[in-house]
Tab-separated table of C-alpha atoms and ligand atoms in Angstrom:
chain	number	residue	atom	x	y	z
A	1	UNK	CA	24.411	-8.924	-3.464
A	2	UNK	CA	24.238	-7.583	-7.018
A	3	UNK	CA	20.513	-6.846	-7.293
A	4	UNK	CA	18.192	-4.219	-5.843
A	5	UNK	CA	15.393	-4.981	-3.370
A	6	UNK	CA	12.680	-2.336	-3.250
A	7	UNK	CA	9.873	-2.783	-0.732
A	8	UNK	CA	6.525	-1.011	-0.394
A	9	UNK	CA	4.863	-0.480	2.962
A	10	UNK	CA	1.775	1.163	4.387
A	11	UNK	CA	-1.760	0.539	5.580
A	12	UNK	CA	-4.122	-1.650	3.619
A	13	UNK	CA	-5.616	0.742	1.068
A	14	UNK	CA	-2.597	3.060	0.791
A	15	UNK	CA	-2.177	2.206	-2.901
A	16	UNK	CA	0.923	-0.015	-2.667
A	17	UNK	CA	-0.120	-2.518	-5.307
A	18	UNK	CA	-0.867	0.215	-7.841
A	19	UNK	CA	2.573	1.718	-7.264
A	20	UNK	CA	4.356	-1.643	-7.458
A	21	UNK	CA	2.774	-2.293	-10.843
A	22	UNK	CA	3.344	1.224	-12.141
A	23	UNK	CA	7.043	1.024	-11.206
A	24	UNK	CA	7.359	-2.439	-12.754
A	25	UNK	CA	5.836	-1.125	-15.963
A	26	UNK	CA	8.292	1.737	-16.119
A	27	UNK	CA	11.271	-0.520	-15.469
A	28	UNK	CA	10.070	-2.914	-18.169
A	29	UNK	CA	9.822	-0.037	-20.642
A	30	UNK	CA	13.527	0.579	-19.996
A	31	UNK	CA	14.391	-3.063	-20.645
A	32	UNK	CA	14.650	-4.328	-17.053
A	33	UNK	CA	12.790	-7.439	-15.988
A	34	UNK	CA	11.753	-6.761	-12.406
A	35	UNK	CA	10.495	-9.584	-10.244
A	36	UNK	CA	7.299	-8.757	-8.345
A	37	UNK	CA	6.343	-10.509	-5.144
A	38	UNK	CA	3.903	-9.907	-2.320
A	39	UNK	CA	4.023	-10.803	1.339
A	40	UNK	CA	2.826	-13.003	2.756
A	41	UNK	CA	2.983	-15.185	-0.342
A	42	UNK	CA	4.890	-15.779	-3.554
A	43	UNK	CA	5.993	-19.336	-2.781
A	44	UNK	CA	3.642	-22.345	-2.458
A	45	UNK	CA	4.340	-22.624	1.288
A	46	UNK	CA	4.040	-18.884	1.882
A	47	UNK	CA	0.707	-18.763	0.020
A	48	UNK	CA	-0.604	-21.528	2.272
A	49	UNK	CA	0.536	-19.610	5.343
A	50	UNK	CA	-1.131	-16.486	3.905
A	51	UNK	CA	-4.377	-18.410	3.632
A	52	UNK	CA	-4.123	-19.417	7.308
A	53	UNK	CA	-3.287	-15.887	8.426
A	54	UNK	CA	-6.115	-14.180	6.560
A	55	UNK	CA	-8.766	-16.792	7.374
A	56	UNK	CA	-11.374	-14.814	9.286
A	57	UNK	CA	-12.354	-17.828	11.393
A	58	UNK	CA	-8.833	-18.613	12.620
A	59	UNK	CA	-7.907	-18.006	16.240
A	60	UNK	CA	-4.219	-17.006	16.217
A	61	UNK	CA	-2.287	-15.448	19.091
A	62	UNK	CA	-0.125	-12.367	18.354
A	63	UNK	CA	3.056	-14.394	18.879
A	64	UNK	CA	1.913	-17.223	16.594
A	65	UNK	CA	0.832	-14.626	14.030
A	66	UNK	CA	4.236	-12.949	14.089
A	67	UNK	CA	6.038	-16.285	13.723
A	68	UNK	CA	3.786	-17.340	10.829
A	69	UNK	CA	4.433	-14.111	8.919
A	70	UNK	CA	8.127	-14.694	9.479
A	71	UNK	CA	7.940	-18.364	8.463
A	72	UNK	CA	6.353	-17.299	5.166
A	73	UNK	CA	9.108	-14.700	4.818
A	74	UNK	CA	11.959	-17.123	5.549
A	75	UNK	CA	10.783	-19.361	2.710
A	76	UNK	CA	10.445	-16.394	0.353
A	77	UNK	CA	13.865	-14.989	1.211
A	78	UNK	CA	15.727	-18.256	0.717
A	79	UNK	CA	13.934	-19.622	-2.316
A	80	UNK	CA	13.101	-16.459	-4.271
A	81	UNK	CA	14.665	-13.239	-3.040
A	82	UNK	CA	18.274	-14.243	-2.433
A	83	UNK	CA	18.614	-16.249	-5.672
A	84	UNK	CA	17.087	-13.363	-7.658
A	85	UNK	CA	19.263	-10.713	-6.021
A	86	UNK	CA	22.378	-12.817	-6.477
A	87	UNK	CA	21.825	-12.822	-10.232
A	88	UNK	CA	21.396	-9.039	-10.239
A	89	UNK	CA	17.610	-8.772	-10.485
A	90	UNK	CA	15.509	-5.848	-9.386
A	91	UNK	CA	12.918	-7.207	-6.969
A	92	UNK	CA	9.786	-5.264	-6.017
A	93	UNK	CA	8.195	-6.564	-2.848
A	94	UNK	CA	4.685	-5.576	-1.737
A	95	UNK	CA	5.346	-5.621	2.052
A	96	UNK	CA	8.395	-7.018	3.849
A	97	UNK	CA	9.757	-7.181	7.401
A	98	UNK	CA	8.691	-3.604	8.279
A	99	UNK	CA	5.077	-4.831	8.008
A	100	UNK	CA	5.708	-7.256	10.856
A	101	UNK	CA	7.295	-4.550	12.984
A	102	UNK	CA	4.382	-2.197	12.286
A	103	UNK	CA	1.468	-4.670	12.512
A	104	UNK	CA	2.609	-7.273	15.036
A	105	UNK	CA	4.949	-5.009	16.997
A	106	UNK	CA	3.269	-1.602	17.166
A	107	UNK	CA	-0.218	-2.831	16.198
A	108	UNK	CA	-0.594	-6.010	18.261
A	109	UNK	CA	1.753	-4.787	20.980
A	110	UNK	CA	4.459	-7.470	20.890
A	111	UNK	CA	7.825	-6.182	22.185
A	112	UNK	CA	9.565	-4.405	19.312
A	113	UNK	CA	12.959	-5.923	20.099
A	114	UNK	CA	11.449	-9.426	19.931
A	115	UNK	CA	9.861	-8.703	16.553
A	116	UNK	CA	13.068	-7.199	15.173
A	117	UNK	CA	15.032	-10.246	16.342
A	118	UNK	CA	12.595	-12.651	14.651
A	119	UNK	CA	12.604	-10.570	11.471
A	120	UNK	CA	16.380	-10.780	11.496
A	121	UNK	CA	16.259	-14.584	11.798
A	122	UNK	CA	13.719	-14.911	8.963
A	123	UNK	CA	15.533	-12.601	6.563
A	124	UNK	CA	19.018	-13.701	7.658
A	125	UNK	CA	19.903	-10.041	7.567
A	126	UNK	CA	18.549	-9.263	4.102
A	127	UNK	CA	17.611	-5.571	4.204
A	128	UNK	CA	15.857	-3.695	1.399
A	129	UNK	CA	17.918	-1.299	-0.666
A	130	UNK	CA	15.026	1.126	-0.555
A	131	UNK	CA	11.611	1.157	1.114
A	132	UNK	CA	8.646	3.366	0.270
A	133	UNK	CA	6.223	4.021	3.098
A	134	UNK	CA	3.018	5.208	1.452
A	135	UNK	CA	1.248	7.136	4.165
A	136	UNK	CA	-2.488	7.754	4.258
A	137	UNK	CA	-4.745	8.591	7.200
A	138	UNK	CA	-6.588	5.577	8.601
A	139	UNK	CA	-9.909	7.106	7.569
A	140	UNK	CA	-8.870	7.243	3.914
A	141	UNK	CA	-7.367	3.747	4.025
A	142	UNK	CA	-10.712	2.461	5.333
A	143	UNK	CA	-12.628	4.237	2.571
A	144	UNK	CA	-10.367	2.909	-0.160
A	145	UNK	CA	-10.068	-0.656	1.012
A	146	UNK	CA	-12.436	-2.622	3.148
A	147	UNK	CA	-12.469	-6.378	3.290
A	148	UNK	CA	-13.321	-8.716	6.076
A	149	UNK	CA	-10.183	-10.828	6.288
A	150	UNK	CA	-8.811	-11.566	9.740
A	151	UNK	CA	-6.220	-8.749	9.764
A	152	UNK	CA	-8.612	-6.110	8.542
A	153	UNK	CA	-11.187	-6.870	11.181
A	154	UNK	CA	-8.888	-5.307	13.756
A	155	UNK	CA	-10.336	-1.965	14.864
A	156	UNK	CA	-9.477	1.598	13.951
A	157	UNK	CA	-7.199	2.010	16.994
A	158	UNK	CA	-5.129	-0.909	15.757
A	159	UNK	CA	-4.547	0.783	12.398
A	160	UNK	CA	-3.699	4.093	14.103
A	161	UNK	CA	-0.997	2.240	16.058
A	162	UNK	CA	0.255	0.598	12.864
A	163	UNK	CA	0.442	3.953	11.098
A	164	UNK	CA	2.299	5.587	13.993
A	165	UNK	CA	4.531	2.519	14.103
A	166	UNK	CA	5.506	3.027	10.486
A	167	UNK	CA	6.472	6.616	11.261
A	168	UNK	CA	8.625	5.429	14.130
A	169	UNK	CA	10.317	2.781	11.956
A	170	UNK	CA	10.965	5.393	9.253
A	171	UNK	CA	12.333	7.857	11.797
A	172	UNK	CA	14.890	5.255	12.887
A	173	UNK	CA	16.079	4.471	9.354
A	174	UNK	CA	15.775	7.633	7.274
A	175	UNK	CA	18.482	6.565	4.824
A	176	UNK	CA	16.466	3.516	3.724
A	177	UNK	CA	12.825	4.501	4.180
A	178	UNK	CA	11.207	7.203	2.077
A	179	UNK	CA	7.900	8.505	3.446
A	180	UNK	CA	5.446	9.568	0.783
A	181	UNK	CA	2.123	11.343	1.162
A	182	UNK	CA	-0.047	8.815	-0.644
A	183	UNK	CA	-3.188	10.941	-0.503
A	184	UNK	CA	-1.813	12.570	-3.652
A	185	UNK	CA	-2.884	11.311	-7.113
A	186	UNK	CA	-1.227	7.974	-8.017
A	187	UNK	CA	0.731	9.433	-10.934
A	188	UNK	CA	2.310	12.054	-8.643
A	189	UNK	CA	3.184	9.373	-6.110
A	190	UNK	CA	4.771	7.366	-8.900
A	191	UNK	CA	6.854	10.346	-10.027
A	192	UNK	CA	8.274	10.735	-6.514
A	193	UNK	CA	9.032	7.017	-6.311
A	194	UNK	CA	10.718	7.109	-9.694
A	195	UNK	CA	12.966	10.017	-8.700
A	196	UNK	CA	14.372	7.848	-5.919
A	197	UNK	CA	14.542	4.545	-7.782
A	198	UNK	CA	16.376	5.938	-10.784
A	199	UNK	CA	19.303	6.917	-8.551
A	200	UNK	CA	19.851	3.257	-7.740
A	201	UNK	CA	19.720	2.009	-11.302
A	202	UNK	CA	22.945	1.311	-13.071
A	203	UNK	CA	23.640	3.422	-16.120
A	204	UNK	CA	22.001	2.090	-19.256
A	205	UNK	CA	25.314	0.642	-20.356
A	206	UNK	CA	25.461	-1.642	-17.344
A	207	UNK	CA	21.995	-3.026	-18.014
A	208	UNK	CA	23.777	-5.373	-20.369
A	209	UNK	CA	26.369	-6.228	-17.742
A	210	UNK	CA	24.308	-8.339	-15.448
A	211	UNK	CA	21.459	-6.124	-14.195
A	212	UNK	CA	18.027	-7.402	-15.063
B	1	TYD	P1	-3.203	-8.181	1.863
B	1	TYD	O1	-4.545	-8.565	1.354
B	1	TYD	O2	-2.026	-8.488	1.027
B	1	TYD	O3	-3.251	-6.667	2.276
B	1	TYD	P2	-2.631	-5.418	1.518
B	1	TYD	O4	-3.331	-5.391	0.200
B	1	TYD	O5	-2.948	-4.263	2.386
B	1	TYD	O6	-1.149	-5.668	1.445
B	1	TYD	O7	-3.047	-8.865	3.289
B	1	TYD	C1	-1.934	-8.785	4.021
B	1	TYD	C2	-2.369	-8.442	5.410
B	1	TYD	O8	-1.408	-8.971	6.319
B	1	TYD	C3	-2.436	-6.954	5.643
B	1	TYD	O9	-3.534	-6.670	6.476
B	1	TYD	C4	-1.173	-6.658	6.416
B	1	TYD	C5	-0.904	-7.923	7.155
B	1	TYD	N1	0.508	-8.216	7.438
B	1	TYD	C6	0.926	-8.244	8.775
B	1	TYD	O10	0.129	-8.017	9.686
B	1	TYD	N2	2.220	-8.542	9.035
B	1	TYD	C7	3.127	-8.828	8.060
B	1	TYD	O11	4.309	-9.106	8.344
B	1	TYD	C8	2.684	-8.791	6.692
B	1	TYD	C9	3.648	-9.102	5.595
B	1	TYD	C10	1.363	-8.482	6.431
């Protein structure tokens, strides 16, 4: 695949969206045209599944929840991500399969191997080039971001398990996942992200040779 897939992970309130937009801005200043997507979402079907998943009144079992996140992902991968990457685009994705491993695997307690196998089916093996895990303590995440959607009504223990899960995922794949202390000011976090991303960008000359 010619393009670059960069994913952002972390607890709700870790500052992912800010960093996705700051990175997009910087890439645009250099003449790239990054594609920005969020999960679950970014296709009509995936947005409908997102609505179901976040509906506070819905009663969804952990297994059904995991399969729904992956159904939304399968549609996104096949209709948006693969076509974009095949034409050489840089894609920035706010959450991807690691979210399912962290939230439904470590958080909800589904067997990790089962979750990884389903993620593999949904992505058909598409793995991010680079993943930023923006780490903040649960306490800070709660202060920064509180809403009452279905996922965020899970208790503090749940989010502690998710956070520890992310550390475990990152420990297993250190070459792909960069852990960043996201309690630091956003501009400092961006600088660290940029230092990594720039290493994956083609030289300026090749921007005109098929990288967008
Ligand atoms: P969202 O409002 O996008 O949260 P955030 O701004 O933190 O990204 O809602 C997505 C919620 O869904 C969030 O609580 C994380 C959760 N989620 C999972 O549990 N599993 C997944 O696979 C994904 C993609 C998200």
